[in-house]
């Protein structure tokens, strides 16, 4: 590796090598013994083989606290390896640094494992960038050499196995991909979980590859119309896999029945000892069913289950709200009740204020994005051009504000432009009365839901006014991007809809 080295990929690799090197000097080169032998304690100072090896062992022991997402590109691998446990996160980073030093010094690792040994031989052909995150490491590895690239991919998949299975995978030889094999499907590995969470739609070759890697069930959350050019059921059948399609388009179609079926699909795979690959187009639609299963069927704490769902790709605040709602109701004893502003406790008022702050932040950000887009000259800018910007930016802004403020947030309306902007389950009742003032609900679990009305100003009418007096370029853009648009025909001062904000109780 040329310059910056370290990353968890290489580092785990190097740690393994460290283990074998020490073995080679003190006994037979048996991988089993190498991986199981506890870290040598005497002389376990940072920088020593024993210390680094102890660290590697510890990471394998802590594998259930680690999550890793790996994106395979045409030229390399981008991996993020993280832990919510600050000690494990610190260890991941420290290990990365230690291994960076080892690789610089030319120490090979895991020599009994051909993928690792070969990769080290070819280290000159690898470029590697490492960036610590607050919870671990991001690593980008690339190679122009096809054989080295195949090794990098094999290695990345091998490290995912370490995360999924810990010591058991550490003892196994890493499966080796050949030049010309399909690019592996990008995936998220969750420590201690045998299932694979795909970050994209797999193609036929990738499905076959998953089967070879031991996956025997495929769960697809996409609607068949989204992949008409590809018969996934057929591909699964051809590969000898069980296939389930649990189709839904987005948060507006996420319901109890679908979540029940997702849990059943994962539960069946677990009961039959099968590894399943779960996917939609990006991972967004996989998280809710997974979180439901984790909490309701496996007793995993809600915060962890939701963190996993986010790692899998569920960033949509409405999706998270609906998932929490489902879990609350399925675990019984959750009830929403209206709270009048006068009867709020000091703590409730503070929570309410947090919601208003998040709303203000989102409003400002949306307004700035809109202004910026409209100020540009047509065709990219102007009102018509800004529609594309809104479509692209509005959901991202909501996600960012939600993350920054530790809330779920969105906009909704009785006359929707984007059907994905539906209301959270808890808000449906209160919105039915078309409130023109703020409304607050609290749940027995401590959550709070707030809806805040949105009035239209003159500036909004360019895109929400009377279609007859709107710029034809705007109406054309709306027809194209929002064929089911209901959000025109408003006048200045009209109630356009509501911001909703949910502050989680736990
Ligand atoms: C440049 C055109 C444009 C202007 C100007 C505009 N909007 Fe919108 N509005 C959109 C688009 C496009 C969407 C759909 C965004 C999405 O896909 O989430 C939208 C969505 C919304 C929504 C979410 C609910 C739904 O129907 O999907 C609300 C609420 C809203 N707009 C209010 C306003 C207000 C208030 C103003 C004035 C401050 C305004 N808009 C100005 C284009 C515009």
Short mmCIF file of C-alpha atoms and ligand atoms in Angstrom, two decimals:
data_model
loop_
_atom_site.label_atom_id
_atom_site.label_comp_id
_atom_site.label_asym_id
_atom_site.label_seq_id
_atom_site.Cartn_x
_atom_site.Cartn_y
_atom_site.Cartn_z
CA UNK A 1 0.00 0.00 0.00
CA UNK A 2 1.49 3.18 -1.09
CA UNK A 3 0.87 5.89 1.38
CA UNK A 4 -2.00 6.08 3.80
CA UNK A 5 -2.68 2.74 5.28
CA UNK A 6 -4.72 1.60 8.13
CA UNK A 7 -8.44 1.07 7.61
CA UNK A 8 -10.27 -1.68 9.29
CA UNK A 9 -10.10 -3.86 6.20
CA UNK A 10 -6.40 -3.98 6.08
CA UNK A 11 -6.10 -3.70 9.77
CA UNK A 12 -8.07 -6.78 10.51
CA UNK A 13 -6.03 -8.43 7.83
CA UNK A 14 -2.81 -7.28 9.30
CA UNK A 15 -3.87 -8.33 12.74
CA UNK A 16 -4.50 -11.80 11.43
CA UNK A 17 -1.08 -11.85 9.90
CA UNK A 18 0.39 -10.67 13.13
CA UNK A 19 -1.14 -13.70 14.75
CA UNK A 20 0.33 -16.05 12.19
CA UNK A 21 3.72 -14.46 12.32
CA UNK A 22 3.90 -14.95 16.03
CA UNK A 23 2.81 -18.51 15.58
CA UNK A 24 5.34 -19.20 12.92
CA UNK A 25 8.02 -18.32 15.40
CA UNK A 26 6.59 -20.32 18.27
CA UNK A 27 4.83 -23.35 16.85
CA UNK A 28 2.96 -24.94 14.00
CA UNK A 29 1.20 -22.57 11.65
CA UNK A 30 -2.31 -23.56 12.60
CA UNK A 31 -4.94 -20.93 11.99
CA UNK A 32 -7.26 -22.33 14.67
CA UNK A 33 -4.72 -21.95 17.37
CA UNK A 34 -3.72 -18.58 16.01
CA UNK A 35 -7.20 -17.19 16.21
CA UNK A 36 -8.19 -18.69 19.52
CA UNK A 37 -5.11 -18.17 21.58
CA UNK A 38 -5.78 -15.29 23.93
CA UNK A 39 -3.66 -12.18 23.54
CA UNK A 40 -0.25 -12.56 25.10
CA UNK A 41 -0.20 -10.34 28.13
CA UNK A 42 3.45 -10.00 28.96
CA UNK A 43 5.14 -7.37 26.88
CA UNK A 44 1.71 -6.27 25.65
CA UNK A 45 2.79 -2.72 25.03
CA UNK A 46 1.35 -0.68 22.18
CA UNK A 47 3.25 -1.37 19.00
CA UNK A 48 4.19 -4.91 19.95
CA UNK A 49 2.86 -7.91 18.11
CA UNK A 50 1.20 -9.17 21.28
CA UNK A 51 -0.60 -5.92 21.83
CA UNK A 52 -1.87 -5.69 18.26
CA UNK A 53 -2.89 -9.30 18.32
CA UNK A 54 -4.77 -8.81 21.57
CA UNK A 55 -6.57 -5.92 19.94
CA UNK A 56 -7.59 -8.07 16.98
CA UNK A 57 -8.85 -10.80 19.27
CA UNK A 58 -10.80 -8.22 21.22
CA UNK A 59 -12.41 -6.87 18.06
CA UNK A 60 -13.48 -10.37 17.08
CA UNK A 61 -14.91 -10.85 20.56
CA UNK A 62 -16.76 -7.54 20.27
CA UNK A 63 -18.00 -8.25 16.75
CA UNK A 64 -21.66 -8.01 17.79
CA UNK A 65 -21.08 -4.33 18.55
CA UNK A 66 -19.68 -3.58 15.11
CA UNK A 67 -21.46 -2.62 11.91
CA UNK A 68 -19.87 -2.31 8.53
CA UNK A 69 -21.12 -1.11 5.18
CA UNK A 70 -19.18 -1.93 2.05
CA UNK A 71 -19.79 -0.33 -1.29
CA UNK A 72 -18.21 -2.10 -4.24
CA UNK A 73 -17.32 0.13 -7.17
CA UNK A 74 -15.83 -0.70 -10.56
CA UNK A 75 -12.37 0.15 -9.30
CA UNK A 76 -12.41 -0.58 -5.60
CA UNK A 77 -14.09 -0.77 -2.25
CA UNK A 78 -15.47 1.87 0.13
CA UNK A 79 -16.04 0.58 3.64
CA UNK A 80 -17.30 2.19 6.83
CA UNK A 81 -16.72 0.21 10.01
CA UNK A 82 -18.24 1.61 13.17
CA UNK A 83 -19.51 0.89 16.66
CA UNK A 84 -21.93 2.77 18.90
CA UNK A 85 -19.87 1.60 21.87
CA UNK A 86 -17.22 4.31 22.38
CA UNK A 87 -14.66 1.79 23.63
CA UNK A 88 -15.08 -0.45 20.62
CA UNK A 89 -15.04 2.57 18.30
CA UNK A 90 -11.80 3.76 19.91
CA UNK A 91 -10.34 0.28 19.51
CA UNK A 92 -11.28 0.22 15.83
CA UNK A 93 -9.45 3.51 15.34
CA UNK A 94 -6.45 2.53 17.44
CA UNK A 95 -6.21 -0.77 15.64
CA UNK A 96 -6.36 1.05 12.31
CA UNK A 97 -3.45 3.21 13.31
CA UNK A 98 -1.43 0.31 14.65
CA UNK A 99 -1.96 -1.66 11.50
CA UNK A 100 -1.09 1.34 9.38
CA UNK A 101 2.30 1.28 11.04
CA UNK A 102 2.68 -2.45 10.53
CA UNK A 103 1.89 -2.26 6.86
CA UNK A 104 4.35 0.60 6.43
CA UNK A 105 6.97 -1.52 8.08
CA UNK A 106 6.14 -4.35 5.67
CA UNK A 107 4.78 -6.88 8.14
CA UNK A 108 2.58 -9.41 6.38
CA UNK A 109 -0.48 -10.90 8.00
CA UNK A 110 -2.53 -14.04 8.04
CA UNK A 111 -0.10 -15.86 5.77
CA UNK A 112 -2.08 -19.11 5.95
CA UNK A 113 -5.00 -17.37 4.22
CA UNK A 114 -4.25 -17.00 0.47
CA UNK A 115 -6.42 -13.90 -0.07
CA UNK A 116 -4.51 -12.04 2.62
CA UNK A 117 -1.10 -13.38 1.67
CA UNK A 118 -1.60 -12.56 -2.02
CA UNK A 119 -2.93 -9.13 -1.29
CA UNK A 120 0.17 -8.33 0.73
CA UNK A 121 2.37 -9.45 -2.12
CA UNK A 122 0.58 -6.96 -4.33
CA UNK A 123 0.44 -4.10 -1.88
CA UNK A 124 2.24 -1.80 -4.33
CA UNK A 125 -0.80 -1.98 -6.62
CA UNK A 126 -3.22 -0.78 -3.93
CA UNK A 127 -4.16 2.79 -3.04
CA UNK A 128 -5.75 3.19 0.32
CA UNK A 129 -7.29 6.19 2.06
CA UNK A 130 -8.36 6.10 5.67
CA UNK A 131 -10.54 8.65 7.44
CA UNK A 132 -11.50 8.20 11.08
CA UNK A 133 -15.17 8.94 11.84
CA UNK A 134 -16.52 9.65 15.32
CA UNK A 135 -17.52 6.00 15.58
CA UNK A 136 -14.83 4.17 13.63
CA UNK A 137 -13.14 4.34 10.26
CA UNK A 138 -13.95 4.99 6.63
CA UNK A 139 -11.61 3.30 4.21
CA UNK A 140 -11.36 3.58 0.45
CA UNK A 141 -9.26 0.99 -1.38
CA UNK A 142 -8.57 0.98 -5.09
CA UNK A 143 -6.50 -0.86 -7.63
CA UNK A 144 -6.05 -0.65 -11.39
CA UNK A 145 -4.77 -4.20 -11.48
CA UNK A 146 -7.66 -6.66 -12.07
CA UNK A 147 -6.18 -9.45 -9.95
CA UNK A 148 -5.49 -7.09 -7.06
CA UNK A 149 -9.00 -5.67 -7.39
CA UNK A 150 -10.49 -9.17 -7.14
CA UNK A 151 -8.39 -9.73 -4.00
CA UNK A 152 -9.52 -6.42 -2.50
CA UNK A 153 -13.13 -7.43 -3.07
CA UNK A 154 -12.57 -10.88 -1.60
CA UNK A 155 -10.88 -9.33 1.39
CA UNK A 156 -13.71 -6.84 1.97
CA UNK A 157 -16.27 -9.65 1.91
CA UNK A 158 -14.08 -11.64 4.27
CA UNK A 159 -13.98 -8.78 6.77
CA UNK A 160 -17.79 -8.59 6.56
CA UNK A 161 -17.80 -12.23 7.61
CA UNK A 162 -15.58 -11.37 10.59
CA UNK A 163 -18.16 -8.77 11.59
CA UNK A 164 -21.07 -11.18 11.14
CA UNK A 165 -19.49 -14.22 12.79
CA UNK A 166 -16.51 -13.09 14.90
CA UNK A 167 -13.97 -15.76 15.86
CA UNK A 168 -15.76 -18.44 13.83
CA UNK A 169 -15.09 -16.50 10.62
CA UNK A 170 -11.60 -15.52 11.75
CA UNK A 171 -10.63 -19.19 11.62
CA UNK A 172 -11.95 -19.76 8.10
CA UNK A 173 -10.02 -19.22 4.90
CA UNK A 174 -11.37 -16.20 3.02
CA UNK A 175 -13.28 -17.13 -0.16
CA UNK A 176 -11.40 -15.88 -3.19
CA UNK A 177 -13.06 -14.13 -6.12
CA UNK A 178 -11.60 -14.48 -9.59
CA UNK A 179 -10.99 -11.86 -12.22
CA UNK A 180 -14.17 -11.69 -14.30
CA UNK A 181 -16.50 -12.61 -11.41
CA UNK A 182 -19.39 -10.17 -11.05
CA UNK A 183 -18.80 -7.11 -8.86
CA UNK A 184 -20.18 -8.22 -5.47
CA UNK A 185 -23.36 -6.52 -4.35
CA UNK A 186 -22.79 -3.66 -1.89
CA UNK A 187 -23.98 -4.64 1.56
CA UNK A 188 -24.22 -3.86 5.24
CA UNK A 189 -22.97 -6.41 7.76
CA UNK A 190 -24.38 -6.29 11.28
CA UNK A 191 -22.31 -7.88 14.01
CA UNK A 192 -23.74 -11.23 15.11
CA UNK A 193 -26.35 -11.33 12.35
CA UNK A 194 -25.98 -13.86 9.54
CA UNK A 195 -28.34 -12.04 7.18
CA UNK A 196 -27.05 -9.71 4.49
CA UNK A 197 -28.50 -6.27 3.94
CA UNK A 198 -28.03 -5.20 0.36
CA UNK A 199 -27.58 -1.57 -0.54
CA UNK A 200 -28.83 -1.99 -4.12
CA UNK A 201 -30.86 -4.24 -6.37
CA UNK A 202 -28.79 -7.38 -7.02
CA UNK A 203 -28.63 -8.71 -10.58
CA UNK A 204 -28.75 -12.37 -11.59
CA UNK A 205 -25.00 -12.87 -11.31
CA UNK A 206 -24.93 -11.31 -7.87
CA UNK A 207 -27.84 -13.47 -6.70
CA UNK A 208 -25.90 -16.54 -7.80
CA UNK A 209 -22.84 -15.23 -5.96
CA UNK A 210 -24.86 -14.78 -2.79
CA UNK A 211 -26.01 -18.38 -3.06
CA UNK A 212 -22.41 -19.53 -3.36
CA UNK A 213 -21.64 -17.50 -0.23
CA UNK A 214 -24.29 -19.42 1.71
CA UNK A 215 -27.34 -17.20 1.33
CA UNK A 216 -30.44 -19.31 0.72
CA UNK A 217 -33.34 -16.88 0.99
CA UNK A 218 -34.02 -13.64 -0.83
CA UNK A 219 -36.44 -11.01 0.49
CA UNK A 220 -37.32 -8.19 -1.88
CA UNK A 221 -39.24 -5.10 -0.73
CA UNK A 222 -39.54 -3.53 -4.18
CA UNK A 223 -42.66 -3.47 -6.29
CA UNK A 224 -42.46 -5.75 -9.36
CA UNK A 225 -43.08 -2.69 -11.58
CA UNK A 226 -39.77 -1.26 -10.37
CA UNK A 227 -37.79 -4.07 -11.97
CA UNK A 228 -39.84 -5.20 -14.95
CA UNK A 229 -36.70 -5.90 -16.97
CA UNK A 230 -35.53 -8.46 -14.45
CA UNK A 231 -37.29 -11.55 -13.10
CA UNK A 232 -35.94 -11.74 -9.59
CA UNK A 233 -38.19 -14.61 -8.56
CA UNK A 234 -36.81 -16.57 -11.51
CA UNK A 235 -33.22 -15.70 -10.64
CA UNK A 236 -33.77 -16.81 -7.04
CA UNK A 237 -35.42 -20.03 -8.14
CA UNK A 238 -32.66 -20.68 -10.65
CA UNK A 239 -30.09 -20.30 -7.89
CA UNK A 240 -32.10 -22.61 -5.61
CA UNK A 241 -33.10 -19.91 -3.16
CA UNK A 242 -36.34 -19.26 -1.36
CA UNK A 243 -37.86 -15.98 -2.56
CA UNK A 244 -40.31 -13.57 -0.95
CA UNK A 245 -41.59 -10.32 -2.34
CA UNK A 246 -43.03 -7.89 0.22
CA UNK A 247 -43.62 -4.92 -2.06
CA UNK A 248 -44.20 -1.36 -0.95
CA UNK A 249 -43.36 1.97 -2.55
CA UNK A 250 -42.43 4.05 0.47
CA UNK A 251 -43.60 5.28 3.88
CA UNK A 252 -47.13 5.92 2.60
CA UNK A 253 -47.57 2.18 1.98
CA UNK A 254 -45.81 0.92 5.08
CA UNK A 255 -48.44 -0.80 7.22
CA UNK A 256 -48.84 -3.38 9.96
CA UNK A 257 -49.49 -6.24 7.58
CA UNK A 258 -46.31 -5.61 5.67
CA UNK A 259 -44.25 -5.31 8.83
CA UNK A 260 -45.79 -8.52 10.20
CA UNK A 261 -44.86 -10.31 6.98
CA UNK A 262 -41.32 -8.93 7.02
CA UNK A 263 -40.86 -10.21 10.57
CA UNK A 264 -42.28 -13.59 9.58
CA UNK A 265 -39.90 -13.84 6.61
CA UNK A 266 -36.84 -13.12 8.77
CA UNK A 267 -38.14 -15.34 11.57
CA UNK A 268 -38.68 -18.26 9.16
CA UNK A 269 -35.13 -17.88 7.82
CA UNK A 270 -33.75 -17.88 11.37
CA UNK A 271 -35.80 -20.90 12.43
CA UNK A 272 -34.60 -22.81 9.38
CA UNK A 273 -31.00 -21.79 9.92
CA UNK A 274 -30.96 -19.86 6.66
CA UNK A 275 -29.09 -16.70 5.82
CA UNK A 276 -31.31 -14.27 3.97
CA UNK A 277 -30.38 -11.36 1.73
CA UNK A 278 -32.80 -8.47 2.16
CA UNK A 279 -33.05 -5.60 -0.28
CA UNK A 280 -35.01 -2.86 -1.99
CA UNK A 281 -33.36 -0.23 -4.20
CA UNK A 282 -31.26 1.51 -1.53
CA UNK A 283 -31.97 -0.22 1.80
CA UNK A 284 -34.49 2.40 2.95
CA UNK A 285 -37.39 -0.05 2.88
CA UNK A 286 -35.50 -2.90 4.56
CA UNK A 287 -34.92 -1.19 7.92
CA UNK A 288 -38.48 -1.01 9.30
CA UNK A 289 -39.18 -4.76 9.17
CA UNK A 290 -35.71 -5.51 10.49
CA UNK A 291 -36.11 -3.12 13.43
CA UNK A 292 -39.53 -4.60 14.19
CA UNK A 293 -38.08 -8.10 14.19
CA UNK A 294 -35.13 -7.13 16.36
CA UNK A 295 -37.25 -5.53 19.07
CA UNK A 296 -40.39 -7.67 19.03
CA UNK A 297 -38.94 -11.09 18.20
CA UNK A 298 -35.42 -10.87 19.55
CA UNK A 299 -35.73 -8.42 22.45
CA UNK A 300 -33.03 -6.09 21.14
CA UNK A 301 -33.30 -2.57 22.64
CA UNK A 302 -35.23 -0.13 20.45
CA UNK A 303 -32.33 2.33 20.13
CA UNK A 304 -30.02 -0.40 18.82
CA UNK A 305 -32.65 -1.75 16.41
CA UNK A 306 -33.23 1.72 14.99
CA UNK A 307 -29.49 2.37 14.71
CA UNK A 308 -29.24 -0.84 12.69
CA UNK A 309 -32.16 0.22 10.49
CA UNK A 310 -30.36 3.51 9.80
CA UNK A 311 -27.14 1.69 8.99
CA UNK A 312 -29.09 -0.49 6.56
CA UNK A 313 -30.31 2.68 4.83
CA UNK A 314 -33.55 3.78 6.48
CA UNK A 315 -33.09 7.53 6.78
CA UNK A 316 -36.63 8.63 6.03
CA UNK A 317 -38.07 10.23 9.19
CA UNK A 318 -41.64 9.16 8.35
CA UNK A 319 -40.48 5.58 7.91
CA UNK A 320 -38.87 5.71 11.35
CA UNK A 321 -41.98 7.25 12.90
CA UNK A 322 -44.15 4.49 11.44
CA UNK A 323 -41.73 1.84 12.61
CA UNK A 324 -41.73 3.20 16.15
CA UNK A 325 -45.51 3.40 16.06
CA UNK A 326 -45.81 -0.22 14.99
CA UNK A 327 -43.36 -1.43 17.61
CA UNK A 328 -45.15 0.55 20.32
CA UNK A 329 -48.51 -0.88 19.47
CA UNK A 330 -47.28 -4.43 18.99
CA UNK A 331 -45.59 -4.36 22.37
CA UNK A 332 -48.86 -3.15 23.90
CA UNK A 333 -49.71 -0.34 26.25
CA UNK A 334 -48.95 2.73 24.20
CA UNK A 335 -51.40 5.56 23.94
CA UNK A 336 -51.38 9.07 22.55
CA UNK A 337 -53.30 11.85 24.22
CA UNK A 338 -53.76 15.51 23.43
CA UNK A 339 -51.91 18.02 25.54
CA UNK A 340 -53.11 21.58 25.82
CA UNK A 341 -50.39 24.25 25.88
CA UNK A 342 -51.54 25.44 29.33
CA UNK A 343 -51.19 22.04 30.96
CA UNK A 344 -47.61 21.36 29.79
CA UNK A 345 -45.03 20.66 32.46
CA UNK A 346 -41.71 22.51 32.25
CA UNK A 347 -40.07 19.40 30.79
CA UNK A 348 -42.84 19.00 28.23
CA UNK A 349 -42.55 22.64 27.28
CA UNK A 350 -38.82 22.20 26.72
CA UNK A 351 -39.49 19.19 24.49
CA UNK A 352 -42.11 21.16 22.59
CA UNK A 353 -39.63 23.99 22.09
CA UNK A 354 -37.13 21.52 20.64
CA UNK A 355 -39.77 20.56 18.10
CA UNK A 356 -40.40 24.19 17.18
CA UNK A 357 -36.66 24.76 16.81
CA UNK A 358 -36.36 21.80 14.46
CA UNK A 359 -39.29 23.17 12.45
CA UNK A 360 -37.64 26.60 12.24
CA UNK A 361 -34.37 25.05 11.10
CA UNK A 362 -36.10 22.99 8.44
CA UNK A 363 -38.14 25.94 7.23
CA UNK A 364 -35.03 28.09 6.91
CA UNK A 365 -33.12 25.45 5.07
CA UNK A 366 -35.98 24.75 2.65
CA UNK A 367 -36.50 28.44 2.05
CA UNK A 368 -32.81 29.02 1.37
CA UNK A 369 -32.65 26.09 -1.06
CA UNK A 370 -35.78 27.30 -2.83
CA UNK A 371 -34.52 30.90 -3.07
CA UNK A 372 -31.18 29.80 -4.38
CA UNK A 373 -32.72 27.59 -7.04
CA UNK A 374 -35.25 30.19 -8.15
CA UNK A 375 -32.60 32.90 -8.41
CA UNK A 376 -30.72 30.94 -11.06
CA UNK A 377 -31.59 31.66 -14.68
CA UNK A 378 -33.93 29.26 -16.52
CA UNK A 379 -33.97 26.48 -17.53
CA UNK A 380 -32.00 25.17 -14.49
CA UNK A 381 -33.38 27.92 -12.28
CA UNK A 382 -36.58 29.95 -12.08
CA UNK A 383 -39.70 28.40 -10.59
CA UNK A 384 -39.76 25.54 -13.12
CA UNK A 385 -36.12 24.65 -12.52
CA UNK A 386 -36.60 24.94 -8.76
CA UNK A 387 -39.17 22.14 -8.82
CA UNK A 388 -36.47 19.63 -9.59
CA UNK A 389 -34.35 21.09 -6.79
CA UNK A 390 -37.28 20.79 -4.35
CA UNK A 391 -37.86 17.18 -5.33
CA UNK A 392 -34.22 16.37 -4.82
CA UNK A 393 -33.49 18.56 -1.78
CA UNK A 394 -36.67 18.54 0.35
CA UNK A 395 -36.35 14.91 1.54
CA UNK A 396 -32.63 15.31 2.19
CA UNK A 397 -33.17 18.47 4.20
CA UNK A 398 -35.77 16.68 6.34
CA UNK A 399 -33.34 13.81 6.94
CA UNK A 400 -30.52 16.14 7.88
CA UNK A 401 -32.63 18.21 10.26
CA UNK A 402 -33.98 15.03 11.86
CA UNK A 403 -30.47 13.74 12.44
CA UNK A 404 -29.08 17.02 13.75
CA UNK A 405 -31.96 17.58 16.14
CA UNK A 406 -32.57 14.00 17.27
CA UNK A 407 -36.19 14.14 16.10
CA UNK A 408 -38.33 12.86 13.25
CA UNK A 409 -39.71 15.63 11.05
CA UNK A 410 -41.57 16.22 7.81
CA UNK A 411 -44.21 18.20 5.99
CA UNK A 412 -47.64 16.96 5.13
CA UNK A 413 -50.88 18.25 3.70
CA UNK A 414 -54.47 17.34 2.97
CA UNK A 415 -53.59 18.08 -0.67
CA UNK A 416 -50.27 16.41 -1.34
CA UNK A 417 -47.85 17.10 -4.09
CA UNK A 418 -45.53 14.24 -3.21
CA UNK A 419 -47.39 11.14 -1.93
CA UNK A 420 -44.32 10.29 0.18
CA UNK A 421 -45.18 13.29 2.39
CA UNK A 422 -47.93 11.46 4.24
CA UNK A 423 -48.63 12.04 7.93
CA UNK A 424 -47.31 9.92 10.80
CA UNK A 425 -49.86 7.51 12.26
CA UNK A 426 -50.22 9.53 15.46
CA UNK A 427 -51.00 12.72 13.53
CA UNK A 428 -53.82 11.34 11.37
CA UNK A 429 -56.53 11.90 13.98
CA UNK A 430 -55.54 15.41 14.91
CA UNK A 431 -55.06 16.49 11.27
CA UNK A 432 -58.55 15.27 10.36
CA UNK A 433 -59.89 18.38 12.11
CA UNK A 434 -57.66 20.65 9.91
CA UNK A 435 -56.08 22.51 12.84
CA UNK A 436 -54.92 26.06 12.17
CA UNK A 437 -53.00 26.23 15.46
CA UNK A 438 -50.19 24.08 16.88
CA UNK A 439 -51.35 20.75 18.33
CA UNK A 440 -49.39 18.61 20.78
CA UNK A 441 -49.75 14.92 21.62
CA UNK A 442 -47.87 12.88 24.19
CA UNK A 443 -47.42 9.16 24.39
CA UNK A 444 -47.27 7.04 27.52
CA UNK A 445 -43.68 6.13 26.52
CA UNK A 446 -42.67 9.79 26.81
CA UNK A 447 -42.70 10.59 23.08
CA UNK A 448 -44.19 13.85 21.94
CA UNK A 449 -45.76 14.65 18.59
CA UNK A 450 -46.34 18.21 17.40
CA UNK A 451 -48.08 19.51 14.28
CA UNK A 452 -47.51 23.11 13.23
CA UNK A 453 -49.61 24.74 10.47
CA UNK A 454 -48.03 26.10 7.27
CA UNK A 455 -49.64 29.14 5.64
CA UNK A 456 -48.97 30.18 2.06
CA UNK A 457 -47.34 33.50 1.25
CA UNK A 458 -47.40 35.20 -2.13
CA UNK A 459 -44.03 33.70 -3.01
CA UNK A 460 -45.44 30.17 -2.80
CA UNK A 461 -48.08 30.74 -5.46
CA UNK A 462 -45.63 30.36 -8.35
CA UNK A 463 -45.86 26.63 -7.68
CA UNK A 464 -48.99 26.20 -5.55
CA UNK A 465 -51.34 28.85 -6.99
CA UNK A 466 -54.03 28.74 -9.64
CA UNK A 467 -52.66 26.59 -12.48
CA UNK A 468 -54.27 28.89 -15.06
CA UNK A 469 -52.10 31.79 -13.95
CA UNK A 470 -48.92 29.77 -13.39
CA UNK A 471 -45.95 29.75 -15.77
CA UNK A 472 -46.62 26.94 -18.30
CA UNK A 473 -43.06 25.72 -17.74
CA UNK A 474 -43.97 25.20 -14.07
CA UNK A 475 -47.18 23.30 -14.78
CA UNK A 476 -45.30 21.18 -17.31
CA UNK A 477 -42.54 20.40 -14.79
CA UNK A 478 -45.14 19.52 -12.16
CA UNK A 479 -46.97 17.19 -14.54
CA UNK A 480 -43.75 15.44 -15.34
CA UNK A 481 -42.37 15.09 -11.80
CA UNK A 482 -45.59 14.85 -9.81
CA UNK A 483 -48.27 13.26 -11.97
CA UNK A 484 -50.58 12.96 -8.95
CA UNK A 485 -50.08 16.55 -7.75
CA UNK A 486 -53.00 17.90 -5.72
CA UNK A 487 -51.18 20.95 -4.35
CA UNK A 488 -52.31 23.76 -6.64
CA UNK A 489 -55.25 26.16 -6.53
CA UNK A 490 -54.22 27.81 -3.26
CA UNK A 491 -54.45 31.53 -2.45
CA UNK A 492 -52.19 33.69 -0.33
CA UNK A 493 -52.92 33.11 3.37
CA UNK A 494 -54.43 29.64 2.82
CA UNK A 495 -53.49 26.76 5.06
CA UNK A 496 -51.16 24.69 2.89
CA UNK A 497 -50.39 21.89 5.34
CA UNK A 498 -48.37 21.16 8.48
CA UNK A 499 -44.91 20.45 9.71
CA UNK A 500 -44.95 17.43 11.97
CA UNK A 501 -42.23 16.77 14.53
CA UNK A 502 -41.88 13.69 16.73
CA UNK A 503 -39.56 13.77 19.73
CA UNK A 504 -38.77 10.21 20.79
CA UNK A 505 -39.32 9.29 24.42
CA UNK A 506 -36.55 6.70 24.27
C1 LIG B 1 -40.42 26.31 -7.03
C2 LIG B 1 -41.73 25.77 -6.78
C3 LIG B 1 -42.22 25.81 -5.37
C4 LIG B 1 -42.41 26.91 -4.58
C5 LIG B 1 -42.12 28.35 -4.90
C6 LIG B 1 -42.96 26.41 -3.34
N1 LIG B 1 -43.11 25.05 -3.39
FE1 LIG B 1 -43.94 23.87 -1.97
N2 LIG B 1 -43.48 22.24 -3.03
C7 LIG B 1 -42.86 22.24 -4.25
C8 LIG B 1 -42.50 20.90 -4.60
C9 LIG B 1 -41.81 20.47 -5.87
C10 LIG B 1 -42.90 20.09 -3.53
C11 LIG B 1 -42.72 18.59 -3.37
C12 LIG B 1 -41.42 18.35 -2.59
C13 LIG B 1 -41.16 16.87 -2.35
O1 LIG B 1 -41.06 16.13 -3.33
O2 LIG B 1 -41.05 16.50 -1.17
C14 LIG B 1 -43.51 20.96 -2.57
C15 LIG B 1 -44.04 20.50 -1.38
C16 LIG B 1 -44.56 21.32 -0.42
C17 LIG B 1 -45.11 20.85 0.83
C18 LIG B 1 -45.12 19.40 1.32
C19 LIG B 1 -46.40 18.66 1.17
C20 LIG B 1 -46.65 18.12 -0.23
O3 LIG B 1 -47.67 18.51 -0.79
O4 LIG B 1 -45.85 17.30 -0.75
C21 LIG B 1 -45.51 21.94 1.51
C22 LIG B 1 -46.15 21.95 2.88
C23 LIG B 1 -45.18 23.09 0.70
N3 LIG B 1 -44.63 22.67 -0.47
C24 LIG B 1 -45.40 24.41 1.07
C25 LIG B 1 -44.88 25.49 0.39
C26 LIG B 1 -44.87 26.85 0.91
C27 LIG B 1 -45.44 27.27 2.24
C28 LIG B 1 -44.24 27.63 -0.02
C29 LIG B 1 -43.93 29.10 0.08
C30 LIG B 1 -43.08 29.48 1.20
C31 LIG B 1 -43.88 26.77 -1.12
N4 LIG B 1 -44.27 25.48 -0.83
C32 LIG B 1 -43.27 27.21 -2.27
C33 LIG B 1 -42.62 23.34 -5.06
C34 LIG B 1 -42.65 24.65 -4.61
#
